[in-house]
mmCIF file of C-alpha atoms and ligand atoms in Angstrom:
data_model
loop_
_atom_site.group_PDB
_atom_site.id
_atom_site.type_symbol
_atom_site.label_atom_id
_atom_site.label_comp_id
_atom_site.label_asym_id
_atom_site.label_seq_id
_atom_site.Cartn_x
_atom_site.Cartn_y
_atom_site.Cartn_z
ATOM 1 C CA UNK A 1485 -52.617 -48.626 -7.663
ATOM 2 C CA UNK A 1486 -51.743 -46.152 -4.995
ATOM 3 C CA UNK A 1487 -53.135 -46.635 -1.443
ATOM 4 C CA UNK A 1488 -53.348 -42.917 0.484
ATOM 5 C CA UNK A 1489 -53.181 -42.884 4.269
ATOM 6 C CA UNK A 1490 -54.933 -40.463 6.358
ATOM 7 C CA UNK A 1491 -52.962 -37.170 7.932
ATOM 8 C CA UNK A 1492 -50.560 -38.617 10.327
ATOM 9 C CA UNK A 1493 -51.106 -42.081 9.960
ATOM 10 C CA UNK A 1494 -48.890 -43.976 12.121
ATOM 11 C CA UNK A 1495 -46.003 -45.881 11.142
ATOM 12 C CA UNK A 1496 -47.617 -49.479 12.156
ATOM 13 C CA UNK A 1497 -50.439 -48.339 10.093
ATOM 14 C CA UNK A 1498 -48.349 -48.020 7.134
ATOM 15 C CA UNK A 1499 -46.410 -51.223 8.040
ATOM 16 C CA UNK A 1500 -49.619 -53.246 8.440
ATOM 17 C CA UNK A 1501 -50.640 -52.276 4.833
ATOM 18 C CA UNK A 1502 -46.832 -52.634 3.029
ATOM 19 C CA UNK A 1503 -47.345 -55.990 4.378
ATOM 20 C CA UNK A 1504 -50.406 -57.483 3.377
ATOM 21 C CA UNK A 1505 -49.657 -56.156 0.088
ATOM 22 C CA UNK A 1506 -46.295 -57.936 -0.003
ATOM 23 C CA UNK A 1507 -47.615 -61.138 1.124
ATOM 24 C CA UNK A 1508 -49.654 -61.188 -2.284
ATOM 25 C CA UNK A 1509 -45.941 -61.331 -3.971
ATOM 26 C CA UNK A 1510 -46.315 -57.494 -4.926
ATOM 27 C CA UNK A 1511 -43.537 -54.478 -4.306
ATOM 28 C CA UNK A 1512 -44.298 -51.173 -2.812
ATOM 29 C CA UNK A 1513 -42.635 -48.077 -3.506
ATOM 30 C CA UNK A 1514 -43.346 -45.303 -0.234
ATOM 31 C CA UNK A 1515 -43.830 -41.719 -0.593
ATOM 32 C CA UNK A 1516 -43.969 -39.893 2.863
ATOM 33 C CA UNK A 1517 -45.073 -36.703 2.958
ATOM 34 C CA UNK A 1518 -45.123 -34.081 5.810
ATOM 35 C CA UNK A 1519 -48.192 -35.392 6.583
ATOM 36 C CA UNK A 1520 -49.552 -37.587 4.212
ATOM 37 C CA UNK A 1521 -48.266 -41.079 3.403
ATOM 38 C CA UNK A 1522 -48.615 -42.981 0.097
ATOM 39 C CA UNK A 1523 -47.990 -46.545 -0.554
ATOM 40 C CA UNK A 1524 -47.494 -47.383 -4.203
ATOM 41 C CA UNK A 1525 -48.051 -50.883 -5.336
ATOM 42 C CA UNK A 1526 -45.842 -52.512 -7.786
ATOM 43 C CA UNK A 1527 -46.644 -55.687 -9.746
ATOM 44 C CA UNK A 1528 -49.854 -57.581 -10.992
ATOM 45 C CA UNK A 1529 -52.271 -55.197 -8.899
ATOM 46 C CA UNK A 1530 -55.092 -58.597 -10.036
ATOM 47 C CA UNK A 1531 -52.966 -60.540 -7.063
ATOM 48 C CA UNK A 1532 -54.677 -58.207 -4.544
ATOM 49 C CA UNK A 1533 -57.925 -57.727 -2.947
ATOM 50 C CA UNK A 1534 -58.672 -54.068 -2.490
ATOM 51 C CA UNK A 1535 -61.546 -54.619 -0.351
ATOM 52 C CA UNK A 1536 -59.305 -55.940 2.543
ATOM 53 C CA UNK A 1537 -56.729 -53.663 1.825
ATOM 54 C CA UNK A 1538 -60.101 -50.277 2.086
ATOM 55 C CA UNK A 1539 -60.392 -52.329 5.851
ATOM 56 C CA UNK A 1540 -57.047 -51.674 7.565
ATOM 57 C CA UNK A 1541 -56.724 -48.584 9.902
ATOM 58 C CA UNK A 1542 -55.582 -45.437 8.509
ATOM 59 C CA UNK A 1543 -56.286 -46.560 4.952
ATOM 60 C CA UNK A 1544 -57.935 -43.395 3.167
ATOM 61 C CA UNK A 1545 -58.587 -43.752 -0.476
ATOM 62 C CA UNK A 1546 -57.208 -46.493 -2.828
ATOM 63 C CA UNK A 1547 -56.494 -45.132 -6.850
ATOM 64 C CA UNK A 1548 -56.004 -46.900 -9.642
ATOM 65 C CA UNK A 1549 -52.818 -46.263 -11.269
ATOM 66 C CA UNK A 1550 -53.868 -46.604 -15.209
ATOM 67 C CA UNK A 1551 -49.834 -45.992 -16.506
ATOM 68 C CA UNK A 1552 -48.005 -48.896 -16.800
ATOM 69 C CA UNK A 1553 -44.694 -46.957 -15.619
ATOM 70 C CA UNK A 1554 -45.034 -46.723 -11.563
ATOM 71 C CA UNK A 1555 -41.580 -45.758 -10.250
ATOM 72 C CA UNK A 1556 -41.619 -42.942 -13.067
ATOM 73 C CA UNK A 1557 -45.188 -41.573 -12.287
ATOM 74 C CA UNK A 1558 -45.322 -38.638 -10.058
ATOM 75 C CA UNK A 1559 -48.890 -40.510 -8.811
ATOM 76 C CA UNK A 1560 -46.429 -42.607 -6.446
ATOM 77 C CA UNK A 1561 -44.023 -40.029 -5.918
ATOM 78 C CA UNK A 1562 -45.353 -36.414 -5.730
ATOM 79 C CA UNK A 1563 -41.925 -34.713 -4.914
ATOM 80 C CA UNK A 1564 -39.541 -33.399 -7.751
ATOM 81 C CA UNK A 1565 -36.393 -36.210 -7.695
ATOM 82 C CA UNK A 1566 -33.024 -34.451 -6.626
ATOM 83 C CA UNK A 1567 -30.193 -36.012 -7.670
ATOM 84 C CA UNK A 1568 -27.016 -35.631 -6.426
ATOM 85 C CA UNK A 1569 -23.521 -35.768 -8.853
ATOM 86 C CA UNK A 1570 -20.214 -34.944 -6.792
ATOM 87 C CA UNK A 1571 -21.522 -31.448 -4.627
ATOM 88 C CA UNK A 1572 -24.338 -30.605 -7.551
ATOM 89 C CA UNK A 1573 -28.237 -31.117 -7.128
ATOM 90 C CA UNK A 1574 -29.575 -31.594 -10.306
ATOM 91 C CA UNK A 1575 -33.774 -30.877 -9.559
ATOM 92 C CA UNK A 1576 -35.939 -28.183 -9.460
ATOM 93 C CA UNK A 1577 -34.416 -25.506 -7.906
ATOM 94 C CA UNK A 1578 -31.242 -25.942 -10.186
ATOM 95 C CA UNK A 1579 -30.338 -25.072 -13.719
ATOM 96 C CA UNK A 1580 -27.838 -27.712 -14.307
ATOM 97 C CA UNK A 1581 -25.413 -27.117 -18.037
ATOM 98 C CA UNK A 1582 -23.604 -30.002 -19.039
ATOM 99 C CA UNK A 1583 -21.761 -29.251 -22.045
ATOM 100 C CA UNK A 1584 -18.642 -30.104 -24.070
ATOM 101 C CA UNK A 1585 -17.522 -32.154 -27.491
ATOM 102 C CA UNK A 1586 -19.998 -34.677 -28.636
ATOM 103 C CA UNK A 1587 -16.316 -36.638 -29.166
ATOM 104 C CA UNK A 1588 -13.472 -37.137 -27.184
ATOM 105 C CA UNK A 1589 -10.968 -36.650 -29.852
ATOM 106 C CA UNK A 1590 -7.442 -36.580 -28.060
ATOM 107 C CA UNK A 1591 -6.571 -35.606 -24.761
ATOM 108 C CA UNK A 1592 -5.474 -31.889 -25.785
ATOM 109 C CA UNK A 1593 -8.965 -31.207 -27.417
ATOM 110 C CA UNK A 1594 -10.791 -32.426 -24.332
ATOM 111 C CA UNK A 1595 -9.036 -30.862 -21.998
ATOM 112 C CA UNK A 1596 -9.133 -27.063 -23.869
ATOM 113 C CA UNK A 1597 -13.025 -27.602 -24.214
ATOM 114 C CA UNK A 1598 -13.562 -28.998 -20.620
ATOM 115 C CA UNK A 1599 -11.549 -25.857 -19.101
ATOM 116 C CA UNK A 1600 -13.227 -23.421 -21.597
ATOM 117 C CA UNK A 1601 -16.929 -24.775 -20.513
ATOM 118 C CA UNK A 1602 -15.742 -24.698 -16.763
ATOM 119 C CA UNK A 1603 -14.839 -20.998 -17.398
ATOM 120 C CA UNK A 1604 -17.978 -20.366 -18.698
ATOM 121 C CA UNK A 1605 -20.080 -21.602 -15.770
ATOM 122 C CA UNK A 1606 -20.912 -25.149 -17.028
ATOM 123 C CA UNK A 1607 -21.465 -27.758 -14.336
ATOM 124 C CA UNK A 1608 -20.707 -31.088 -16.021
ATOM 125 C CA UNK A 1609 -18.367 -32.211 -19.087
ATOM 126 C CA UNK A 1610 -20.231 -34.282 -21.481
ATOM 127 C CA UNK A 1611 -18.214 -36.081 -23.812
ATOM 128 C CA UNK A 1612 -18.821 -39.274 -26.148
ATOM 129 C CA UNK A 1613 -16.120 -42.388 -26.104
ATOM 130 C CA UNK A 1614 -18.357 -44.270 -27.391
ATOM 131 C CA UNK A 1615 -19.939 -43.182 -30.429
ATOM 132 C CA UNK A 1616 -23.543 -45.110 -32.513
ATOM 133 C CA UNK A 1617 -22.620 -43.589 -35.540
ATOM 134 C CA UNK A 1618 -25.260 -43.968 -38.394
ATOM 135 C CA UNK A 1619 -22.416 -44.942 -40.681
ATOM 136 C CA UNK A 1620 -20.194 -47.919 -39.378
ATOM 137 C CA UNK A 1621 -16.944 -45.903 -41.619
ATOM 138 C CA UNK A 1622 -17.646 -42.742 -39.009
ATOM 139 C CA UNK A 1623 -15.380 -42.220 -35.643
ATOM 140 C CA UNK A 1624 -16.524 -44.257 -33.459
ATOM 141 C CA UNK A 1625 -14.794 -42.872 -30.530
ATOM 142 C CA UNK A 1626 -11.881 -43.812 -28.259
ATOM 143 C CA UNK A 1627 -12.835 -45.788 -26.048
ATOM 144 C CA UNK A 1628 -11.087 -47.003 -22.711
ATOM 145 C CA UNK A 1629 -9.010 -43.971 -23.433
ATOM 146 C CA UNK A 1630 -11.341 -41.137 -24.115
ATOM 147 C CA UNK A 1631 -12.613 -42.565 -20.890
ATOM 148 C CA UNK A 1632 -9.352 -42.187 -18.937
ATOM 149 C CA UNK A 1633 -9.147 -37.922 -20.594
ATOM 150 C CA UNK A 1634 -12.605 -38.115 -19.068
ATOM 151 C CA UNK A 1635 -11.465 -38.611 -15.912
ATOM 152 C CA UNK A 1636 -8.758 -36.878 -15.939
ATOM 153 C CA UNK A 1637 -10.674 -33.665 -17.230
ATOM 154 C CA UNK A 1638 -12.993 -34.151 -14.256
ATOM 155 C CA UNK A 1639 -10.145 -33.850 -11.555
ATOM 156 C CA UNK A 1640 -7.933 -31.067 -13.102
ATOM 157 C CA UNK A 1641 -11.146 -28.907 -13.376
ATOM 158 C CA UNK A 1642 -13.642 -30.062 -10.681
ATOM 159 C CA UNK A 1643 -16.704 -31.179 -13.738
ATOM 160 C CA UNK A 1644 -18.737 -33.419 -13.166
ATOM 161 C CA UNK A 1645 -18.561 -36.016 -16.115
ATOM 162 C CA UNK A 1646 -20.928 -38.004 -18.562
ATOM 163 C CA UNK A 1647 -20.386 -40.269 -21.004
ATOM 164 C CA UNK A 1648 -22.598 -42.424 -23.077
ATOM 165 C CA UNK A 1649 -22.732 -46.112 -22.993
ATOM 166 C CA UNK A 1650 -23.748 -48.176 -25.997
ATOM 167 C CA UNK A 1651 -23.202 -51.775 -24.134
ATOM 168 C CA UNK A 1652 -22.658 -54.220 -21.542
ATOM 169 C CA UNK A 1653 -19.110 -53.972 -22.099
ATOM 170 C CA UNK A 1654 -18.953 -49.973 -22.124
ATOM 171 C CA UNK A 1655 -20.826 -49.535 -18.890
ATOM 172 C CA UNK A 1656 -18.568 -51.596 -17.374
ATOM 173 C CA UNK A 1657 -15.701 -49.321 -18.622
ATOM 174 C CA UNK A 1658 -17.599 -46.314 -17.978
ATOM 175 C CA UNK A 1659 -18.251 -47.107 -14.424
ATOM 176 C CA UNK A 1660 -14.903 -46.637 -13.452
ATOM 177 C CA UNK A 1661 -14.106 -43.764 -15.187
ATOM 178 C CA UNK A 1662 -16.838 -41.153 -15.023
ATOM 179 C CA UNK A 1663 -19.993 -39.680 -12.428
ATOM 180 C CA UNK A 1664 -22.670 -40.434 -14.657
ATOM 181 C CA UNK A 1665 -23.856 -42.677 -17.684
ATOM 182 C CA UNK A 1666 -25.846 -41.759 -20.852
ATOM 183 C CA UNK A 1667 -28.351 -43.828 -23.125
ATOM 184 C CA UNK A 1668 -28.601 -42.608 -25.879
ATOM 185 C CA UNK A 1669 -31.374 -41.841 -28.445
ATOM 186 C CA UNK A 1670 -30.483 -45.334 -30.556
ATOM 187 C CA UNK A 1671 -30.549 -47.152 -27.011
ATOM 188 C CA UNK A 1672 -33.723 -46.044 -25.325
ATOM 189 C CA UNK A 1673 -35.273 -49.204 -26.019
ATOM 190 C CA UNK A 1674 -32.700 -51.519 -25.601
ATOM 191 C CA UNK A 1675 -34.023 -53.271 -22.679
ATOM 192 C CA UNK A 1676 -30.902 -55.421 -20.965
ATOM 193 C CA UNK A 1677 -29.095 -51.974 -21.444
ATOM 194 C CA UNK A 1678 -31.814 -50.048 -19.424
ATOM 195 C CA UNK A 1679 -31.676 -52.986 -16.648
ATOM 196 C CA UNK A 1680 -27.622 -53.061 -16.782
ATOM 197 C CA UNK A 1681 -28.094 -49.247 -15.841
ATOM 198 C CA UNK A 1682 -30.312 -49.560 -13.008
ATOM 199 C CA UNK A 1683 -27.764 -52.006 -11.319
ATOM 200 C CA UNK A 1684 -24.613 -49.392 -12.385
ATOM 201 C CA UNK A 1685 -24.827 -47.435 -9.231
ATOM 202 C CA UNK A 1686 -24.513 -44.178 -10.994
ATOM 203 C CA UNK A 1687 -27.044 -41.738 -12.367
ATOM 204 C CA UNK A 1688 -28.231 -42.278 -15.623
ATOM 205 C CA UNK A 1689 -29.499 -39.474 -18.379
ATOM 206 C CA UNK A 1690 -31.859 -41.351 -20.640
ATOM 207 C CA UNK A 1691 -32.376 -39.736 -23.679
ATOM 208 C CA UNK A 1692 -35.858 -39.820 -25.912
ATOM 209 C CA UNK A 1693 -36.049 -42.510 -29.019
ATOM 210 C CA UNK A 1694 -36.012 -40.835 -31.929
ATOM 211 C CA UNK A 1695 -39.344 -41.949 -32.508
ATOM 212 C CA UNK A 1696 -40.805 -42.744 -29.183
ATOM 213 C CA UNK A 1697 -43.700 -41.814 -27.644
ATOM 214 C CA UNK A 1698 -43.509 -40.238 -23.715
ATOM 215 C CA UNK A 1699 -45.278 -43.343 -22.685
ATOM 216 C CA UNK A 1700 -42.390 -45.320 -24.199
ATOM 217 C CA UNK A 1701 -39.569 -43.340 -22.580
ATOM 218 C CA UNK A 1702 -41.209 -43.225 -19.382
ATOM 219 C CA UNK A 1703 -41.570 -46.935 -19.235
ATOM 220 C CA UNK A 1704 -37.888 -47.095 -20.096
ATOM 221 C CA UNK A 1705 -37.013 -45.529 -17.357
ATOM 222 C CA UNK A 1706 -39.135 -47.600 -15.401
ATOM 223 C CA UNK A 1707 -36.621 -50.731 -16.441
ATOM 224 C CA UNK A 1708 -33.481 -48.748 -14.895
ATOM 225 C CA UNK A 1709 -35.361 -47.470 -11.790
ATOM 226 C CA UNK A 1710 -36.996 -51.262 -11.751
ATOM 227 C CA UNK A 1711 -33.621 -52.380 -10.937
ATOM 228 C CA UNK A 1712 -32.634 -49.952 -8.236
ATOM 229 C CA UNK A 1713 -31.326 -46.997 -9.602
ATOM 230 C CA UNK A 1714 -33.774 -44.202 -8.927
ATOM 231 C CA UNK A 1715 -31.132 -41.453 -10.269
ATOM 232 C CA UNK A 1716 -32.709 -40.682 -13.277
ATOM 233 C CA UNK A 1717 -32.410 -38.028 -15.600
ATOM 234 C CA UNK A 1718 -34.964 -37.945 -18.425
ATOM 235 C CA UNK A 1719 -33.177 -35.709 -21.843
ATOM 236 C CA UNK A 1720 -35.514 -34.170 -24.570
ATOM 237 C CA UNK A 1721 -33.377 -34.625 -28.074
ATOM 238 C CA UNK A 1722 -35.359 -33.662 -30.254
ATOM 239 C CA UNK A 1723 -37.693 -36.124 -32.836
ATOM 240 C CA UNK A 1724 -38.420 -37.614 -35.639
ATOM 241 C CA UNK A 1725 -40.695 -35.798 -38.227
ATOM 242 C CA UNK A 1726 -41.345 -34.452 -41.576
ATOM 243 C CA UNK A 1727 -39.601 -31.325 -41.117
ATOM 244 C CA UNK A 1728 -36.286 -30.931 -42.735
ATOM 245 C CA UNK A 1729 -34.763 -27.463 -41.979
ATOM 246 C CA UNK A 1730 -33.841 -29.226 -38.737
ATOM 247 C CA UNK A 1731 -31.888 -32.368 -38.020
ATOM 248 C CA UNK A 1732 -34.733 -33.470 -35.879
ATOM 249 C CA UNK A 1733 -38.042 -31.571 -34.037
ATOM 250 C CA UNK A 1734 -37.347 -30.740 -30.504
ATOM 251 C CA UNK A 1735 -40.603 -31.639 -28.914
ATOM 252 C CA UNK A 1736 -40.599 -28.353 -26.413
ATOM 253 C CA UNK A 1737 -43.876 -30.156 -24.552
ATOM 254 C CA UNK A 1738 -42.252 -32.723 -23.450
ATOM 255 C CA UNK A 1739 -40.944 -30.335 -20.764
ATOM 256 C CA UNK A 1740 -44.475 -29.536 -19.173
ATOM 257 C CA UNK A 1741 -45.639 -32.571 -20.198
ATOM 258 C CA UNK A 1742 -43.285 -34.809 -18.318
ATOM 259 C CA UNK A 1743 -43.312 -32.754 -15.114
ATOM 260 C CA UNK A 1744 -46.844 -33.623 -15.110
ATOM 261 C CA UNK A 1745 -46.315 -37.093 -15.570
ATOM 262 C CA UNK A 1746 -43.464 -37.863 -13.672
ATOM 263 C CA UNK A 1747 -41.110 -36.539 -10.822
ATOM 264 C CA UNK A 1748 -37.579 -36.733 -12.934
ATOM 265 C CA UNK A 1749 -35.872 -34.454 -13.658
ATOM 266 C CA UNK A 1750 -35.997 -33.644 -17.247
ATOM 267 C CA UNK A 1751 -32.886 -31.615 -19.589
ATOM 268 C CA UNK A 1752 -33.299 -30.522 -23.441
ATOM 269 C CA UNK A 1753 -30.406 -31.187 -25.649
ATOM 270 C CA UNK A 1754 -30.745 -28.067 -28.018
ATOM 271 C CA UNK A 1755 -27.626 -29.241 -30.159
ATOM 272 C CA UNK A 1756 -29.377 -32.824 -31.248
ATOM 273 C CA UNK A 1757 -32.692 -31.451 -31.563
ATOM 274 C CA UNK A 1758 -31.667 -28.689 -34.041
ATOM 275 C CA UNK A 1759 -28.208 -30.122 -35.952
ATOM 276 C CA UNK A 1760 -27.716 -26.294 -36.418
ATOM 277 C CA UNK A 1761 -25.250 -24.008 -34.403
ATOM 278 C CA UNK A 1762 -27.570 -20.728 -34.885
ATOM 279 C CA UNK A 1763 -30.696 -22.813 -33.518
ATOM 280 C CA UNK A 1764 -28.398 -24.206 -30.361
ATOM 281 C CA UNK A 1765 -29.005 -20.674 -28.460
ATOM 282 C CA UNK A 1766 -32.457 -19.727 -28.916
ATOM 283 C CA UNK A 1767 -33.658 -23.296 -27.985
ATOM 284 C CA UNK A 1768 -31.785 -23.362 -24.979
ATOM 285 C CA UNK A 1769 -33.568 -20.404 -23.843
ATOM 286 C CA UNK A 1770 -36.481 -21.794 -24.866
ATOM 287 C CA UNK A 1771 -36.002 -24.688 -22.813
ATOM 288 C CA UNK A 1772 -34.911 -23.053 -19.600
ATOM 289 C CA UNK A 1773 -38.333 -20.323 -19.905
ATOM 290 C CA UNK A 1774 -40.746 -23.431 -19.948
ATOM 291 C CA UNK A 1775 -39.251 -25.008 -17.040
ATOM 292 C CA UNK A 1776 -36.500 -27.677 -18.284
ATOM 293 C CA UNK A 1777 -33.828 -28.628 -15.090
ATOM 294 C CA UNK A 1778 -30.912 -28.760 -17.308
ATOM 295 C CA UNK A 1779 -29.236 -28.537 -20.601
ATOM 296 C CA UNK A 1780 -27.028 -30.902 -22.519
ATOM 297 C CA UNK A 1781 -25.055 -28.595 -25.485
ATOM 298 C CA UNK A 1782 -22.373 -29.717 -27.878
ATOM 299 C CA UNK A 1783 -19.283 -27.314 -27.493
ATOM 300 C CA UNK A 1784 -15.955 -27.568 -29.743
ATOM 301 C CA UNK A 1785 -12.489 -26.048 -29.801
ATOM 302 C CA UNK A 1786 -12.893 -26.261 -33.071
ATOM 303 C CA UNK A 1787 -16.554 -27.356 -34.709
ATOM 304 C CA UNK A 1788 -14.905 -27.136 -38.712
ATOM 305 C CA UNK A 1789 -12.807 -30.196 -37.754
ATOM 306 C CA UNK A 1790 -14.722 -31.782 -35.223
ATOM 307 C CA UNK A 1791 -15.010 -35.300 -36.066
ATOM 308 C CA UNK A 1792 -18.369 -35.801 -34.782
ATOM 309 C CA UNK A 1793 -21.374 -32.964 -35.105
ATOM 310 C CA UNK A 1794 -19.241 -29.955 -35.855
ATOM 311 C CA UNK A 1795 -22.526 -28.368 -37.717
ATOM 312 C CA UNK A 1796 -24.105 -28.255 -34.584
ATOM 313 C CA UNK A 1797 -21.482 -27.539 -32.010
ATOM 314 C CA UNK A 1798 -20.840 -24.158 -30.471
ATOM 315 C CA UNK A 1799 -17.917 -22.123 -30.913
ATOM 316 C CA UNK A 1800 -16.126 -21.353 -27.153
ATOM 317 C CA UNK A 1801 -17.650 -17.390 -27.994
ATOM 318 C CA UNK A 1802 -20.983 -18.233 -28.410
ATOM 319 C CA UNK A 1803 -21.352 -21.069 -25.069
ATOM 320 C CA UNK A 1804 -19.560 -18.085 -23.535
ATOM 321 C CA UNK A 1805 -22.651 -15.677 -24.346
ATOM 322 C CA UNK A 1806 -25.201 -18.396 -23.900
ATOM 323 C CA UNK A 1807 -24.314 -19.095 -20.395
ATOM 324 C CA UNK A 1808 -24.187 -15.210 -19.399
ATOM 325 C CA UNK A 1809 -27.912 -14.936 -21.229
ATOM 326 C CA UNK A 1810 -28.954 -18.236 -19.408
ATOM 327 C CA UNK A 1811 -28.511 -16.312 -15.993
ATOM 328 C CA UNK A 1812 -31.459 -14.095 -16.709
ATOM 329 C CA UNK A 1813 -33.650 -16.857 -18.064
ATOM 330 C CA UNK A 1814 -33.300 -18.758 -14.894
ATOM 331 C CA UNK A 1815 -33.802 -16.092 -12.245
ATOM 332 C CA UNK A 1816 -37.369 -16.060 -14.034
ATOM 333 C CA UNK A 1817 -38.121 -19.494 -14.456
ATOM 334 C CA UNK A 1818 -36.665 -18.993 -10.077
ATOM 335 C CA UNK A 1819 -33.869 -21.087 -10.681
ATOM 336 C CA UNK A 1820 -30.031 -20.581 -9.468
ATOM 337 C CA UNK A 1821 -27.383 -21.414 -12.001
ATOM 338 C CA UNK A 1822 -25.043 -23.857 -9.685
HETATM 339 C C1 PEP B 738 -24.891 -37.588 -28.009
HETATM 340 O O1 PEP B 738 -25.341 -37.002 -27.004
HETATM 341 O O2 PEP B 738 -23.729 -37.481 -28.378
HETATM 342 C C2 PEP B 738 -25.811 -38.378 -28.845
HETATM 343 C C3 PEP B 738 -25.355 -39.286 -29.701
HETATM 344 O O3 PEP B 738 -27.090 -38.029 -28.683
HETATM 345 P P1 PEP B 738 -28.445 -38.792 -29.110
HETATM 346 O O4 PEP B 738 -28.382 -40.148 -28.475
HETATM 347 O O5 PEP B 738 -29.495 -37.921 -28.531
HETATM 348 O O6 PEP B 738 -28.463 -38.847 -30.612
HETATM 349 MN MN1 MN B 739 -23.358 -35.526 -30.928
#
């Protein structure tokens, strides 16, 4: 439930409400507006008696909140999320690119693709150390030590830097290595992950299940931002479905439909969604036109060898081009490239 305040209710107003509603045992989440305050009530919403609540001064309207994700719902928070990672805002005046390998591979691959993205305007280095292979015989990553060229990418070029986290364990590697953390796809669901995230401290990109619904993803987010961590980045991957010419479906609605279901900032990962380096370009564009905050793309010195998604990685030529086309799709979806 969300309880709206009249125009310029006064700040004991608001404070008589908060409490009552925590003396029932329940949370509440405040959005403040310019002029209009809302309190949004977290918890068993059954512990509460609306009809004291409709009595207080200032009260306006009480809604019901039907969603079981709160913290996620742009009901209780209206305004876009900005998040900020080192001197970026990621939000929705920004088109945020975070790019590079989908594997660290050695410390002389990372470091040629992290300065070749930088060149090319990219804001963030992605790069996997820890890698949920579908086969337990393919790389699994470096570890500890693709987390260290991480780092070390970061300072010698200024990146920001994300890397995915697959456990308990690898967050707490993570943590000290790079600016952000990534759930992945095969982790969306995995609940102690989600609540190990929101107590990380850093923002988190949560990508889609492969086959989960927006209700599902948004109430994962809900277990990271339950915990704290409001910094949270919501990434379209692509799905599950019949079709075969691509490695999965990327579910372009999920753009329009999360911004009108939530206030988080939400990226496409064209390189996941498609498996195919031809595909990679168009659906960034695609993404960017219908109102996406950011992209996550796969990048690789070389994407014949790469030991993880070459087929789907793009040459240093072809990010080049994409980032100088991307310019002109964000001035019209009134965007600046940071
Ligand atoms: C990745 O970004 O490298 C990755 C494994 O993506 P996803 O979780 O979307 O499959
Ligand atoms: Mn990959």
């Amino acid at each position: 439930m969300i309880i709206v305040m009249k125009p310029h209710a006064p700040q004991e107003a608001v404070n008589q409400v908060t409490s009552l509603i925590k003396s029932h045992g329940l949370e509440t989440h405040l959005s403040q507006g310019h002029q209009v305050t809302i309190i949004g009530v977290v918890g068993d919403k059954n512990k509460l008696c609306c009809d004291n609540i409709q009595l207080l001064p200032y009260v306006d309207k009480l809604i019901p909140v039907t969603e079981s994700y709160k913290l996620s719902n742009k009901k209780f928070h209206p305004e876009p999320t900005r998040i900020r990672v080192k001197d970026l805002e990621i939000g929705p005046d920004t088109l945020t690119v975070m790019a590079g390998p989908c594997a660290v591979e050695s410390e002389e691959q990372l470091m040629t693709v992290a300065r070749a993205v930088k060149k090319a305007g990219a804001q963030i280095l992605r790069g996997g150390a820890y890698k949920p292979r579908t086969s337990p015989y393919s790389f699994q990553g470096l570890e500890e030590e693709g987390l260290k060229y991480m780092a070390q990418a970061g300072e010698e070029t200024g990146l920001a830097t994300i890397c995915e986290v697959i456990s308990a364990q690898s967050m707490e590697a993570a943590v000290k290595y790079v600016d952000m953390i990534q759930i992945g796809a095969r982790n969306m669901q995995n609940f102690q992950l989600l609540r190990e995230a929101g107590r990380a401290g850093l923002p988190v990109m949560l990508k889609r299940g492969l086959s989960a619904t927006i209700d599902e993803w948004l109430n994962a987010a809900e277990y990271i931002i339950s915990e704290g961590n409001p910094n949270v980045i919501l990434c379209e991957r692509g799905i599950r479905t019949y079709e075969t010419a691509t490695r999965n479906t990327l579910d372009i609605s999920a753009v329009p439909v999360i911004k009108s279901k939530s206030h988080l900032p939400i990226f496409v990962d064209p390189s996941h969604a498609s498996g195919v380096q031809a595909y990679v370009s168009p659906l960034a564009k695609a993404a960017v036109a219908c109102g996406a905050d950011g992209l996550m793309i796969e990048v690789h010195n070389d994407p014949e060898h790469a030991l993880s998604d070459g087929p789907q990685s793009l040459t240093f030529r072809i990010f080049d081009e994409l980032m100088q086309d991307l310019g002109k799709y964000a001035a019209l979806a009134e965007r600046k490239m940071a």
